[in-house]
Short mmCIF file of N, CA and C in Angstrom, two decimals:
data_model
loop_
_atom_site.label_atom_id
_atom_site.label_comp_id
_atom_site.label_asym_id
_atom_site.label_seq_id
_atom_site.Cartn_x
_atom_site.Cartn_y
_atom_site.Cartn_z
N GLU Z 13 52.79 -8.05 -49.48
CA GLU Z 13 54.02 -7.23 -49.37
C GLU Z 13 54.88 -7.70 -48.20
N GLU Z 14 54.22 -7.94 -47.07
CA GLU Z 14 54.94 -8.41 -45.88
C GLU Z 14 55.64 -9.74 -46.14
N ASN Z 15 54.88 -10.71 -46.70
CA ASN Z 15 55.44 -12.03 -46.99
C ASN Z 15 56.58 -11.95 -47.99
N PHE Z 16 56.36 -11.08 -48.96
CA PHE Z 16 57.33 -10.83 -50.01
C PHE Z 16 58.67 -10.44 -49.40
N MET Z 17 58.63 -9.48 -48.48
CA MET Z 17 59.86 -9.00 -47.85
C MET Z 17 60.46 -10.07 -46.94
N GLU Z 18 59.59 -10.84 -46.27
CA GLU Z 18 60.08 -11.95 -45.44
C GLU Z 18 60.86 -12.94 -46.29
N THR Z 19 60.34 -13.21 -47.48
CA THR Z 19 61.01 -14.14 -48.39
C THR Z 19 62.38 -13.61 -48.77
N ILE Z 20 62.47 -12.33 -49.08
CA ILE Z 20 63.76 -11.72 -49.44
C ILE Z 20 64.72 -11.84 -48.26
N ILE Z 21 64.23 -11.54 -47.05
CA ILE Z 21 65.06 -11.65 -45.85
C ILE Z 21 65.55 -13.09 -45.67
N ASP Z 22 64.64 -14.05 -45.88
CA ASP Z 22 65.02 -15.47 -45.74
C ASP Z 22 66.12 -15.85 -46.73
N ILE Z 23 66.00 -15.38 -47.96
CA ILE Z 23 67.01 -15.68 -48.98
C ILE Z 23 68.36 -15.11 -48.56
N ILE Z 24 68.36 -13.88 -48.08
CA ILE Z 24 69.63 -13.26 -47.65
C ILE Z 24 70.21 -14.02 -46.46
N LYS Z 25 69.34 -14.42 -45.53
CA LYS Z 25 69.83 -15.16 -44.36
C LYS Z 25 70.41 -16.52 -44.73
N GLU Z 26 69.88 -17.13 -45.79
CA GLU Z 26 70.45 -18.39 -46.27
C GLU Z 26 71.85 -18.15 -46.84
N LEU Z 27 72.01 -17.03 -47.53
CA LEU Z 27 73.31 -16.70 -48.12
C LEU Z 27 74.32 -16.28 -47.06
N LYS Z 28 73.84 -15.60 -46.04
CA LYS Z 28 74.71 -15.06 -44.99
C LYS Z 28 74.19 -15.52 -43.63
N PRO Z 29 74.41 -16.78 -43.28
CA PRO Z 29 73.88 -17.29 -42.01
C PRO Z 29 74.38 -16.44 -40.84
N GLY Z 30 73.48 -16.19 -39.91
CA GLY Z 30 73.89 -15.46 -38.71
C GLY Z 30 73.73 -13.95 -38.80
N VAL Z 31 73.39 -13.43 -39.98
CA VAL Z 31 73.20 -11.97 -40.04
C VAL Z 31 71.83 -11.62 -39.50
N ASP Z 32 71.76 -10.50 -38.84
CA ASP Z 32 70.50 -10.03 -38.28
C ASP Z 32 70.04 -8.85 -39.11
N ILE Z 33 69.02 -9.06 -39.93
CA ILE Z 33 68.58 -7.96 -40.81
C ILE Z 33 67.07 -7.78 -40.75
N ASP Z 34 66.65 -6.57 -41.08
CA ASP Z 34 65.23 -6.31 -41.27
C ASP Z 34 65.08 -5.51 -42.56
N VAL Z 35 63.87 -5.00 -42.82
CA VAL Z 35 63.64 -4.36 -44.12
C VAL Z 35 64.45 -3.09 -44.33
N THR Z 36 64.93 -2.48 -43.25
CA THR Z 36 65.66 -1.22 -43.41
C THR Z 36 67.17 -1.36 -43.22
N THR Z 37 67.65 -2.58 -42.94
CA THR Z 37 69.09 -2.78 -42.77
C THR Z 37 69.82 -2.34 -44.04
N LYS Z 38 70.89 -1.60 -43.87
CA LYS Z 38 71.66 -1.13 -45.02
C LYS Z 38 72.61 -2.24 -45.47
N LEU Z 39 72.14 -3.03 -46.42
CA LEU Z 39 72.81 -4.28 -46.80
C LEU Z 39 74.21 -4.06 -47.38
N ILE Z 40 74.35 -3.01 -48.17
CA ILE Z 40 75.65 -2.76 -48.80
C ILE Z 40 76.54 -1.95 -47.85
N ASP Z 41 75.99 -0.89 -47.28
CA ASP Z 41 76.77 -0.05 -46.36
C ASP Z 41 77.31 -0.86 -45.19
N GLU Z 42 76.51 -1.80 -44.71
CA GLU Z 42 76.95 -2.62 -43.57
C GLU Z 42 77.72 -3.87 -44.02
N LYS Z 43 78.02 -3.90 -45.30
CA LYS Z 43 78.82 -4.99 -45.90
C LYS Z 43 78.21 -6.38 -45.68
N ILE Z 44 76.90 -6.44 -45.65
CA ILE Z 44 76.24 -7.74 -45.57
C ILE Z 44 76.27 -8.40 -46.95
N LEU Z 45 76.06 -7.59 -47.98
CA LEU Z 45 76.14 -8.11 -49.34
C LEU Z 45 77.47 -7.72 -49.97
N ASP Z 46 78.27 -8.72 -50.29
CA ASP Z 46 79.48 -8.47 -51.08
C ASP Z 46 79.17 -8.94 -52.50
N SER Z 47 80.13 -8.82 -53.38
CA SER Z 47 79.83 -9.12 -54.79
C SER Z 47 79.43 -10.58 -55.00
N LEU Z 48 80.04 -11.48 -54.25
CA LEU Z 48 79.71 -12.90 -54.39
C LEU Z 48 78.29 -13.17 -53.91
N ALA Z 49 77.94 -12.62 -52.76
CA ALA Z 49 76.59 -12.80 -52.23
C ALA Z 49 75.57 -12.18 -53.19
N MET Z 50 75.95 -11.07 -53.80
CA MET Z 50 75.06 -10.38 -54.73
C MET Z 50 74.72 -11.27 -55.92
N ILE Z 51 75.72 -11.96 -56.46
CA ILE Z 51 75.49 -12.85 -57.62
C ILE Z 51 74.52 -13.96 -57.23
N SER Z 52 74.75 -14.56 -56.07
CA SER Z 52 73.86 -15.63 -55.59
C SER Z 52 72.46 -15.08 -55.34
N LEU Z 53 72.40 -13.91 -54.74
CA LEU Z 53 71.11 -13.29 -54.42
C LEU Z 53 70.31 -13.02 -55.69
N VAL Z 54 70.97 -12.48 -56.70
CA VAL Z 54 70.29 -12.18 -57.97
C VAL Z 54 69.70 -13.47 -58.57
N ALA Z 55 70.47 -14.55 -58.53
CA ALA Z 55 69.98 -15.83 -59.06
C ALA Z 55 68.79 -16.34 -58.26
N GLU Z 56 68.92 -16.28 -56.94
CA GLU Z 56 67.83 -16.76 -56.06
C GLU Z 56 66.55 -15.93 -56.25
N LEU Z 57 66.71 -14.62 -56.31
CA LEU Z 57 65.54 -13.75 -56.47
C LEU Z 57 64.87 -14.00 -57.81
N GLY Z 58 65.69 -14.18 -58.84
CA GLY Z 58 65.14 -14.45 -60.17
C GLY Z 58 64.30 -15.71 -60.17
N ASP Z 59 64.81 -16.77 -59.50
CA ASP Z 59 64.08 -18.04 -59.43
C ASP Z 59 62.82 -17.90 -58.58
N GLU Z 60 62.98 -17.29 -57.43
CA GLU Z 60 61.88 -17.19 -56.47
C GLU Z 60 60.71 -16.36 -57.01
N PHE Z 61 61.03 -15.24 -57.63
CA PHE Z 61 59.97 -14.31 -58.04
C PHE Z 61 59.73 -14.32 -59.55
N ASP Z 62 60.45 -15.19 -60.26
CA ASP Z 62 60.28 -15.33 -61.70
C ASP Z 62 60.44 -13.99 -62.42
N VAL Z 63 61.53 -13.30 -62.11
CA VAL Z 63 61.86 -12.05 -62.79
C VAL Z 63 63.27 -12.16 -63.33
N GLU Z 64 63.56 -11.38 -64.35
CA GLU Z 64 64.91 -11.35 -64.89
C GLU Z 64 65.60 -10.08 -64.41
N ILE Z 65 66.59 -10.27 -63.56
CA ILE Z 65 67.36 -9.14 -63.05
C ILE Z 65 68.60 -9.02 -63.93
N THR Z 66 68.67 -7.95 -64.70
CA THR Z 66 69.77 -7.80 -65.65
C THR Z 66 70.90 -6.98 -65.03
N ALA Z 67 72.00 -6.91 -65.74
CA ALA Z 67 73.16 -6.14 -65.27
C ALA Z 67 72.77 -4.69 -64.96
N GLN Z 68 71.84 -4.15 -65.74
CA GLN Z 68 71.42 -2.75 -65.51
C GLN Z 68 70.73 -2.58 -64.16
N ASP Z 69 70.11 -3.66 -63.68
CA ASP Z 69 69.40 -3.59 -62.39
C ASP Z 69 70.35 -3.74 -61.21
N ILE Z 70 71.54 -4.28 -61.47
CA ILE Z 70 72.46 -4.58 -60.37
C ILE Z 70 73.29 -3.35 -60.04
N VAL Z 71 72.61 -2.44 -59.38
CA VAL Z 71 73.25 -1.20 -58.92
C VAL Z 71 73.00 -1.07 -57.42
N PRO Z 72 73.91 -0.42 -56.71
CA PRO Z 72 73.78 -0.37 -55.25
C PRO Z 72 72.42 0.10 -54.74
N GLU Z 73 71.83 1.09 -55.42
CA GLU Z 73 70.55 1.59 -54.87
C GLU Z 73 69.44 0.54 -54.92
N ASN Z 74 69.50 -0.42 -55.85
CA ASN Z 74 68.48 -1.47 -55.90
C ASN Z 74 68.68 -2.52 -54.82
N PHE Z 75 69.87 -2.58 -54.23
CA PHE Z 75 70.17 -3.60 -53.23
C PHE Z 75 70.53 -2.98 -51.88
N ALA Z 76 70.25 -1.70 -51.72
CA ALA Z 76 70.62 -0.99 -50.49
C ALA Z 76 69.92 -1.57 -49.27
N THR Z 77 68.64 -1.89 -49.41
CA THR Z 77 67.86 -2.45 -48.30
C THR Z 77 66.92 -3.52 -48.87
N VAL Z 78 66.31 -4.29 -47.98
CA VAL Z 78 65.32 -5.28 -48.42
C VAL Z 78 64.17 -4.56 -49.12
N GLU Z 79 63.82 -3.40 -48.61
CA GLU Z 79 62.75 -2.60 -49.22
C GLU Z 79 63.10 -2.22 -50.66
N ALA Z 80 64.35 -1.82 -50.87
CA ALA Z 80 64.80 -1.44 -52.22
C ALA Z 80 64.74 -2.65 -53.17
N ILE Z 81 65.13 -3.81 -52.65
CA ILE Z 81 65.08 -5.04 -53.47
C ILE Z 81 63.63 -5.34 -53.83
N TYR Z 82 62.76 -5.22 -52.84
CA TYR Z 82 61.33 -5.45 -53.06
C TYR Z 82 60.79 -4.52 -54.16
N GLU Z 83 61.14 -3.24 -54.07
CA GLU Z 83 60.65 -2.27 -55.06
C GLU Z 83 61.18 -2.60 -56.45
N MET Z 84 62.43 -3.04 -56.54
CA MET Z 84 62.99 -3.42 -57.84
C MET Z 84 62.22 -4.61 -58.42
N ILE Z 85 61.93 -5.61 -57.59
CA ILE Z 85 61.22 -6.79 -58.07
C ILE Z 85 59.81 -6.42 -58.53
N GLU Z 86 59.14 -5.58 -57.75
CA GLU Z 86 57.82 -5.09 -58.15
C GLU Z 86 57.86 -4.45 -59.53
N ARG Z 87 58.88 -3.61 -59.72
CA ARG Z 87 59.05 -2.90 -61.00
C ARG Z 87 59.29 -3.90 -62.13
N LEU Z 88 60.13 -4.89 -61.87
CA LEU Z 88 60.43 -5.89 -62.90
C LEU Z 88 59.20 -6.75 -63.23
N GLU Z 89 58.40 -7.05 -62.23
CA GLU Z 89 57.17 -7.83 -62.46
C GLU Z 89 56.20 -7.03 -63.33
N ASP Z 90 56.14 -5.73 -63.09
CA ASP Z 90 55.24 -4.89 -63.88
C ASP Z 90 55.66 -4.80 -65.34
N GLU Z 91 56.97 -4.94 -65.59
CA GLU Z 91 57.47 -4.84 -66.96
C GLU Z 91 57.12 -6.05 -67.80
N ASP Z 92 56.85 -7.17 -67.16
CA ASP Z 92 56.56 -8.41 -67.93
C ASP Z 92 55.30 -8.31 -68.75
#
């Protein structure tokens, strides 16, 4: 779980160099993720964790924090 979240943080940091985030940072509220970053993030997460993130999954509550992203990926992995 820890490594999993570290990986998500690393992906976000690659997309947004210089941002300082942890698992509870409010990614959308603090405007770290904009729509362009979100598209890239969805693609990266899909490749990294081998899950399909569909349009239905792309809602603010799933991307609110690293923890929320982690929970979404866990849920998607269970659906496979």
